[in-house]
Short mmCIF file of C-alpha atoms in Angstrom, two decimals:
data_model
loop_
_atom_site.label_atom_id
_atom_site.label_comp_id
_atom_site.label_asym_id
_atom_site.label_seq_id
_atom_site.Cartn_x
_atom_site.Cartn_y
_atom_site.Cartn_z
CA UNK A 1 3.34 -36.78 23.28
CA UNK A 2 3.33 -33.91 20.84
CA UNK A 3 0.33 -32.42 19.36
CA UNK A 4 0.27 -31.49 15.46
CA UNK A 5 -0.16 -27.62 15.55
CA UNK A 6 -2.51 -26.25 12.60
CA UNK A 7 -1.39 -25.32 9.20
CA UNK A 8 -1.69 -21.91 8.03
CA UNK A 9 -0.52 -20.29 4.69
CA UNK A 10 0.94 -17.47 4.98
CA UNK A 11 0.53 -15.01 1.81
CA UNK A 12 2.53 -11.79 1.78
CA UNK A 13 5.69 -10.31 1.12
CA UNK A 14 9.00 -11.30 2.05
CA UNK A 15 10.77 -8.02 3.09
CA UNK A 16 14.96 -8.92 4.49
CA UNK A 17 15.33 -6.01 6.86
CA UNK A 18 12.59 -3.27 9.11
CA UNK A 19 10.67 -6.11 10.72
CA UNK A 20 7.61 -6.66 8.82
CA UNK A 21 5.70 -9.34 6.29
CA UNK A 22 7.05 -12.45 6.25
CA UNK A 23 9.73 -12.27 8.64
CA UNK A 24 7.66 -11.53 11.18
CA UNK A 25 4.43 -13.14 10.45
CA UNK A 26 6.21 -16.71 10.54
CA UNK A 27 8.10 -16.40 14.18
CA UNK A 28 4.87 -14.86 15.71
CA UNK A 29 3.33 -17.43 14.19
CA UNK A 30 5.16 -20.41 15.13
CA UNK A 31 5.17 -18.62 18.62
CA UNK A 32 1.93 -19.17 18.66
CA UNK A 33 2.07 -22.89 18.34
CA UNK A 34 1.27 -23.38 14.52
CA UNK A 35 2.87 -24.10 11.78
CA UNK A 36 3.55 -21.19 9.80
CA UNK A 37 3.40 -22.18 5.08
CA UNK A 38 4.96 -19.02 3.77
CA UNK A 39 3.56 -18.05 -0.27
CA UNK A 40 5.54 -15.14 -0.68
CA UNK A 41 3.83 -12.89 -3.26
CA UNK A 42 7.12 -10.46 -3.64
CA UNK A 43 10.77 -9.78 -2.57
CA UNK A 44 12.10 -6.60 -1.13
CA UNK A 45 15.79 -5.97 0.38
CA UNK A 46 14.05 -3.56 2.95
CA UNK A 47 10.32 -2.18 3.15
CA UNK A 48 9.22 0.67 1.27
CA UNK A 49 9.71 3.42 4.19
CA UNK A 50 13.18 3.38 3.08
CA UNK A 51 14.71 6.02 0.75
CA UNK A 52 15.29 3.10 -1.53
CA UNK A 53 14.44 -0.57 -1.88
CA UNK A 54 14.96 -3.86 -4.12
CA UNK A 55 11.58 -5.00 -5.29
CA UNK A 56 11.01 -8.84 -7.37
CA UNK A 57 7.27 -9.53 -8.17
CA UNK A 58 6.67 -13.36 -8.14
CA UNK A 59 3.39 -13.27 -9.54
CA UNK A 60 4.42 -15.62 -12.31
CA UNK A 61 5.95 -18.41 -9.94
CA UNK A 62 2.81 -17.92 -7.82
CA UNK A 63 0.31 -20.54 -9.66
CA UNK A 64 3.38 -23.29 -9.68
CA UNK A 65 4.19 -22.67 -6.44
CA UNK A 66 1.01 -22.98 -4.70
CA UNK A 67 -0.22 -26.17 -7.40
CA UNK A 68 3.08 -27.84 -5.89
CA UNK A 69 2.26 -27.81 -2.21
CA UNK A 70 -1.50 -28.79 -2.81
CA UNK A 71 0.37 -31.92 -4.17
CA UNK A 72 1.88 -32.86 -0.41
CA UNK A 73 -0.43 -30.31 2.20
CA UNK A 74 -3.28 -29.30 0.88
CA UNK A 75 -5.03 -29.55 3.87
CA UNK A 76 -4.40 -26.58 5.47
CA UNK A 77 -6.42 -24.89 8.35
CA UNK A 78 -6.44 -21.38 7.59
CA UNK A 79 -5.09 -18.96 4.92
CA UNK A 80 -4.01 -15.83 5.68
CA UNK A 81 -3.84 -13.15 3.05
CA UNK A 82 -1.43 -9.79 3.43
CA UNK A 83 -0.17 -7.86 0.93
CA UNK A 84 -0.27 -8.30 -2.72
CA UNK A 85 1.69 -6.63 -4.95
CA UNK A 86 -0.90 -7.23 -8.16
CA UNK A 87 -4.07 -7.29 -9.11
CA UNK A 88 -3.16 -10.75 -10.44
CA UNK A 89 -2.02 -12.60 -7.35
CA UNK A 90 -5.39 -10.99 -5.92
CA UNK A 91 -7.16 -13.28 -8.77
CA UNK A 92 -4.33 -15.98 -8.25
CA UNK A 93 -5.26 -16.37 -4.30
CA UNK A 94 -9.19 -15.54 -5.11
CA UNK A 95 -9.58 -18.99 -7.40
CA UNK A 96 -7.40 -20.70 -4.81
CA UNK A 97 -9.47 -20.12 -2.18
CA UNK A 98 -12.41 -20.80 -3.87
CA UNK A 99 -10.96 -24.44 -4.78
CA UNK A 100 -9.99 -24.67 -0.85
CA UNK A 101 -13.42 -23.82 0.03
CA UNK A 102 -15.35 -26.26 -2.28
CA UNK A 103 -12.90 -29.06 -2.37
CA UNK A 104 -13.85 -30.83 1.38
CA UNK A 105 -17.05 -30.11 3.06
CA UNK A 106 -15.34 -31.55 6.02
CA UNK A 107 -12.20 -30.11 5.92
CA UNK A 108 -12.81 -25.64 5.29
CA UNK A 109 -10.07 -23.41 6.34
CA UNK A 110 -10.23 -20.50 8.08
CA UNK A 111 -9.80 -17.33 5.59
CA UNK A 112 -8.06 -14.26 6.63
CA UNK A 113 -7.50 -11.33 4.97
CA UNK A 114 -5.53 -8.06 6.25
CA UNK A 115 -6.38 -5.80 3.63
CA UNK A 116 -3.07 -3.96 2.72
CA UNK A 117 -4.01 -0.27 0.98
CA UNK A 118 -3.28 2.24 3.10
CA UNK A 119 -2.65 4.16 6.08
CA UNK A 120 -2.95 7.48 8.12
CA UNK A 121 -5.77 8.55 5.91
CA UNK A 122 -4.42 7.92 2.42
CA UNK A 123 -3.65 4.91 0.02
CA UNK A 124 -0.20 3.77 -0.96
CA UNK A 125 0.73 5.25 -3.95
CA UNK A 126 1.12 1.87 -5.50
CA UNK A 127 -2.78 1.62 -4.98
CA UNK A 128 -5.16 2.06 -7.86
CA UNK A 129 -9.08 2.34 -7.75
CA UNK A 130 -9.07 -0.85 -9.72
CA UNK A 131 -6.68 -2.34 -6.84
CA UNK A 132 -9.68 -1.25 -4.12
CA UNK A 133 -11.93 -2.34 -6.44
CA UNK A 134 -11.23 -6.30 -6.27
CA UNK A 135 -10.16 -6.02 -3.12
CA UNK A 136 -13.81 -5.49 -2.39
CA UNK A 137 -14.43 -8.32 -4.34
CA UNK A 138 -11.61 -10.59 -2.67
CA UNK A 139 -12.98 -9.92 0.81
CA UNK A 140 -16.29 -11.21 0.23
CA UNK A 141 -14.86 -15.10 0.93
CA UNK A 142 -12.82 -14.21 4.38
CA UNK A 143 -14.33 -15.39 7.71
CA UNK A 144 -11.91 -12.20 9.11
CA UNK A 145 -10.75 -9.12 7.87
CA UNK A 146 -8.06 -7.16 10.17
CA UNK A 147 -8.51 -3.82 7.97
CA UNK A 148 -6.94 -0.28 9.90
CA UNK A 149 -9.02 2.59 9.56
CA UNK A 150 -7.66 3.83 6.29
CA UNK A 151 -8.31 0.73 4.64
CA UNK A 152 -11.50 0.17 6.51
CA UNK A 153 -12.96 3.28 4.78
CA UNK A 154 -11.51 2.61 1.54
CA UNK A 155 -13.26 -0.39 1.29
CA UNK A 156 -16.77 1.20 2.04
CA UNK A 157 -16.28 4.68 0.04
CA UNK A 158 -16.31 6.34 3.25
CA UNK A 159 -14.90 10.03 3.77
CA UNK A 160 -11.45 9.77 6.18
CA UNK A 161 -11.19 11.89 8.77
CA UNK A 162 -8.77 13.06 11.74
CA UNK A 163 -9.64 12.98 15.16
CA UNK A 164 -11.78 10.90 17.16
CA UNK A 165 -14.24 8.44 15.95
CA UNK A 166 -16.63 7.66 17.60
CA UNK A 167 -18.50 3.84 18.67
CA UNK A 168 -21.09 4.50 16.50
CA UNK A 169 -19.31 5.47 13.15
CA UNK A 170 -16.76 2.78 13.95
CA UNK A 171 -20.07 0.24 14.34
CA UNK A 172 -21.11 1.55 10.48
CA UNK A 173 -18.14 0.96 9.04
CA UNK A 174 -17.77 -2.44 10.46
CA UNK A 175 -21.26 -3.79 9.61
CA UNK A 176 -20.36 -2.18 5.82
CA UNK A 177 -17.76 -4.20 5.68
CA UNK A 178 -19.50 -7.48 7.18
CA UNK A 179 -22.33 -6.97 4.37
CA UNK A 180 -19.46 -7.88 1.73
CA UNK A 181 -19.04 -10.91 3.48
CA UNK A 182 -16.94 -11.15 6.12
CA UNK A 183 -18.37 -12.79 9.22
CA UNK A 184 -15.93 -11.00 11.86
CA UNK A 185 -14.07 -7.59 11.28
CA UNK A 186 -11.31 -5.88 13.40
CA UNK A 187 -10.61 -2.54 12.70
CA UNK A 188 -7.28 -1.56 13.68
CA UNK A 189 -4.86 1.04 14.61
CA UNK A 190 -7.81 3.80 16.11
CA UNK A 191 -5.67 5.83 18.10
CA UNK A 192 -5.79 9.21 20.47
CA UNK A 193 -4.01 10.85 23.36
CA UNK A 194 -3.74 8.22 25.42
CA UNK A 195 -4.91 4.49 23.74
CA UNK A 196 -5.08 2.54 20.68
CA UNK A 197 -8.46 0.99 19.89
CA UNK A 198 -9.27 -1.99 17.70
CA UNK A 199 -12.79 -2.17 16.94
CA UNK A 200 -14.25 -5.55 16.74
CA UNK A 201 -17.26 -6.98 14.81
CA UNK A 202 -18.07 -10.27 16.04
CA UNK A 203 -19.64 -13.20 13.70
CA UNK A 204 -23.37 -12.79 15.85
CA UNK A 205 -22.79 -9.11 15.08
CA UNK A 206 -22.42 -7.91 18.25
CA UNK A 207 -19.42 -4.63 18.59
CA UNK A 208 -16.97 -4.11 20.77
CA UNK A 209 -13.80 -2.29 21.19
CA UNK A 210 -10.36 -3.60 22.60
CA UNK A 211 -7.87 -0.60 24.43
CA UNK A 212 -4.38 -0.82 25.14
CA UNK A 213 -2.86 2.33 27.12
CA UNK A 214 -0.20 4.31 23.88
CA UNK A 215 3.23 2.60 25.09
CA UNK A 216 5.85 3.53 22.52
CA UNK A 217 5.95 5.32 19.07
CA UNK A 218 4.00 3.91 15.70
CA UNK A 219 6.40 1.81 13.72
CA UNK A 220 6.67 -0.15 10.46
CA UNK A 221 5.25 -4.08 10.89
CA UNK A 222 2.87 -3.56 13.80
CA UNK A 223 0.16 -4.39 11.30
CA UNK A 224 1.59 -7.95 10.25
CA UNK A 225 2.42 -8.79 14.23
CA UNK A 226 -1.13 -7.86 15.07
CA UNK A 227 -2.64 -9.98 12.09
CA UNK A 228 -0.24 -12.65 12.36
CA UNK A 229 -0.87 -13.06 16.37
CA UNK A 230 -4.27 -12.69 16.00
CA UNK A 231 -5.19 -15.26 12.71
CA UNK A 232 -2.49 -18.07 14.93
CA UNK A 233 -4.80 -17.70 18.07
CA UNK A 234 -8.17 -17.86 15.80
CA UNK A 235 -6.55 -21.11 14.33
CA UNK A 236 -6.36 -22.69 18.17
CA UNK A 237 -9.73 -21.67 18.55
CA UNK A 238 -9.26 -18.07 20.75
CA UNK A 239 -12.24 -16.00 20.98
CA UNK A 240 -11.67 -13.12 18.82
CA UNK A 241 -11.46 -10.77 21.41
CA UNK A 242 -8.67 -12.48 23.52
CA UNK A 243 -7.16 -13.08 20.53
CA UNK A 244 -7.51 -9.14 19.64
CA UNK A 245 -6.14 -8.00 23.08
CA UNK A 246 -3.38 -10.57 23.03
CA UNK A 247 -1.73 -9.16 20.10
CA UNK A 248 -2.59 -5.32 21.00
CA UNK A 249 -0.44 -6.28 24.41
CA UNK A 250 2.56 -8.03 22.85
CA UNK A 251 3.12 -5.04 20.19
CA UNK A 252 2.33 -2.69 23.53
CA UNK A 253 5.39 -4.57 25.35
CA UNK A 254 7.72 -4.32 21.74
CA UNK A 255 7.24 -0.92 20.60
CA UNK A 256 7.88 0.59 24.12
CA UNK A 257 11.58 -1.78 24.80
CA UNK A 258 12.05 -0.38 20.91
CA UNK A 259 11.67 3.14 22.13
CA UNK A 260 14.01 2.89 25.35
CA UNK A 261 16.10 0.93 23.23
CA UNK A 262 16.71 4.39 21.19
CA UNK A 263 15.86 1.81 17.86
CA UNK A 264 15.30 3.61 14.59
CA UNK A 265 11.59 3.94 13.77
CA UNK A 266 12.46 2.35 9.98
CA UNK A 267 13.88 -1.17 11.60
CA UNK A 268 10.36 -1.75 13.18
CA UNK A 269 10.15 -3.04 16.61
CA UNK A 270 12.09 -5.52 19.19
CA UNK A 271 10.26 -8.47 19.37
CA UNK A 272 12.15 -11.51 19.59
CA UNK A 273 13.45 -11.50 22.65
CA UNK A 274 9.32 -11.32 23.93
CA UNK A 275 8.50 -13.86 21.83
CA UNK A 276 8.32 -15.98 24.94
CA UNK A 277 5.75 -14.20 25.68
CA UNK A 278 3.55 -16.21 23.08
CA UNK A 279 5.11 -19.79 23.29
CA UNK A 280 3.27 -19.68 26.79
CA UNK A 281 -0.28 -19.39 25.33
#
C-alpha cells in the first residue's frame, strides 16, 4: 500500500536552463519522497550568471495564486522559501505564513527559509538595504534558515571576511541569527583547501559542523539542491544533521561527474542521473 508523502510549497524562481530554483528544487524533492507545490515568485529563460537573461516578475499573480490552492490543499507540511524577487512577495509570503501558522493548532508546517542575498562576500546587485532589512524581519517565523556565509553575515551586520573562519565566529553568527527567531540554522558553503563546511545550529542550541572532502568546482544551483534535499528530509523527520550531510554528499557526487564530464560551469551540475541516489532514502 502506498504512503501519502508530505506536502511542501515550494517558493522560488522558475529559471528554464543552468540547473537551479525550481527545476531543481522539485526533482530533488520528489526524490526525496514528497510531494513537491511549486509558487513560482519569477520567470527567467536562464539564471543571471549569463551574459543575458529573460526576467517576468509574478508578484501580482502571487496573492491569486496562492488564495486558489488554499481552496483545495491548504494543508501543507512545510513551506519552503528561496528567492524573491521583491520586497512585496517577501510581505506576500510573510502574511501567508502567518495565516498558516495561526489557522490549525494541530496542523503547523514546517517553515524554511534559504535566505537568497548574496555570495562570495558581497550582495547581488539586485539587493537593497531595505531588501536585508525585511529579510531580517521575514526570518523571524522559520523553524530553519539554510543562509551561506555571505548571507549569514548580512543578516547580523557582521564584517565579511576571506579565509578561514573559525568554530567560534561561525558559533556567533549562528546564535545571532537564532535570536531573530529561527530555532535551527545551517550555514552553508564554508570552504578551504581541502573541504566544504556547513555549520549547524541545532534547535537545543547545541553547534556542530558537517565536512565533505572539495570534489569538483563551485557551480550555479548547489544552493537550491542543498536546501531542497535538506527541507524534503526535515519533512520525513531526518535529524538535521543527516539531513545536512546527505545533501553535502549528493552535490559532492554531482559537481565532481560535472567536472569529468568537461560541463560548463554556467549549466550547473549533473544530477539526474544520481537522483537514484535519493529515491533510496
Amino acid at each position: 500500500m502506498g504512503v501519502i508523502p508530505k506536502k511542501l510549497l515550494i517558493v522560488n524562481d522558475m529559471t528554464g536552463f543552468g540547473r537551479c530554483s525550481i527545476a531543481v528544487a522539485l526533482p530533488v524533492i520528489s526524490a526525496c519522497k514528497v510531494q513537491g507545490i511549486p509558487v513560482p515568485t519569477s520567470v527567467f529563460s536562464n539564471h543571471t550568471g549569463f551574459p543575458s537573461y529573460y526576467k517576468k516578475d509574478l508578484t501580482v499573480y502571487m496573492t491569486d495564486y496562492l488564495n486558489q490552492l488554499d481552496q483545495i490543499a491548504k494543508d501543507f507540511d512545510g513551506i519552503y522559501c528561496g528567492y524573491f524577487g521583491s520586497l512585496m512577495q517577501m510581505h506576500i509570503m510573510d502574511e501567508y505564513i502567518k495565516n498558516h501558522l495561526t489557522a490549525d493548532a494541530s496542523h503547523r508546517p514546517v517553515i524554511i527559509i534559504d535566505p537568497v542575498m548574496g555570495d562570495h562576500g558581497s550582495a547581488y546587485s539586485s539587493i537593497t538595504t531595505d531588501f536585508c532589512n525585511q529579510m531580517k524581519r521575514f526570518i523571524h517565523q522559520a523553524d530553519l534558515v539554510t543562509p551561506n556565509l555571505t548571507e549569514a553575515c548580512l543578516l547580523t551586520d557582521t564584517p565579511y571576511h576571506e579565509g578561514l573562519w573559525s568554530f567560534e565566529e561561525l558559533t556567533e553568527l549562528a546564535d545571532k541569527i537564532a535570536a531573530m527567531g529561527p530555532s535551527r540554522v545551517v550555514i552553508t558553503g564554508i570552504c578551504d583547501a581541502e573541504f566544504f563546511h556547513n555549520h549547524i545550529r541545532s534547535a537545543n542550541g547545541t553547534h556542530t559542523t558537517v565536512s565533505t572532502p572539495v570534489s569538483g568546482s563551485s557551480r550555479p544551483g548547489t544552493g537550491d539542491i542543498f536546501a531542497s534535499i535538506v527541507s524534503a528530509l526535515i519533512m520525513r523527520e531526518y535529524e538535521l544533521q543527516d539531513a545536512v550531510q546527505t545533501a553535502s554528499n549528493f552535490i559532492a557526487h554531482c559537481t565532481l561527474a560535472s567536472d569529468e564530464a568537461s560541463v560548463p560551469t554556467q549549466a550547473g551540475v549533473l544530477f539526474e542521473q544520481f537522483l537514484n541516489e535519493l529515491t533510496v532514502l
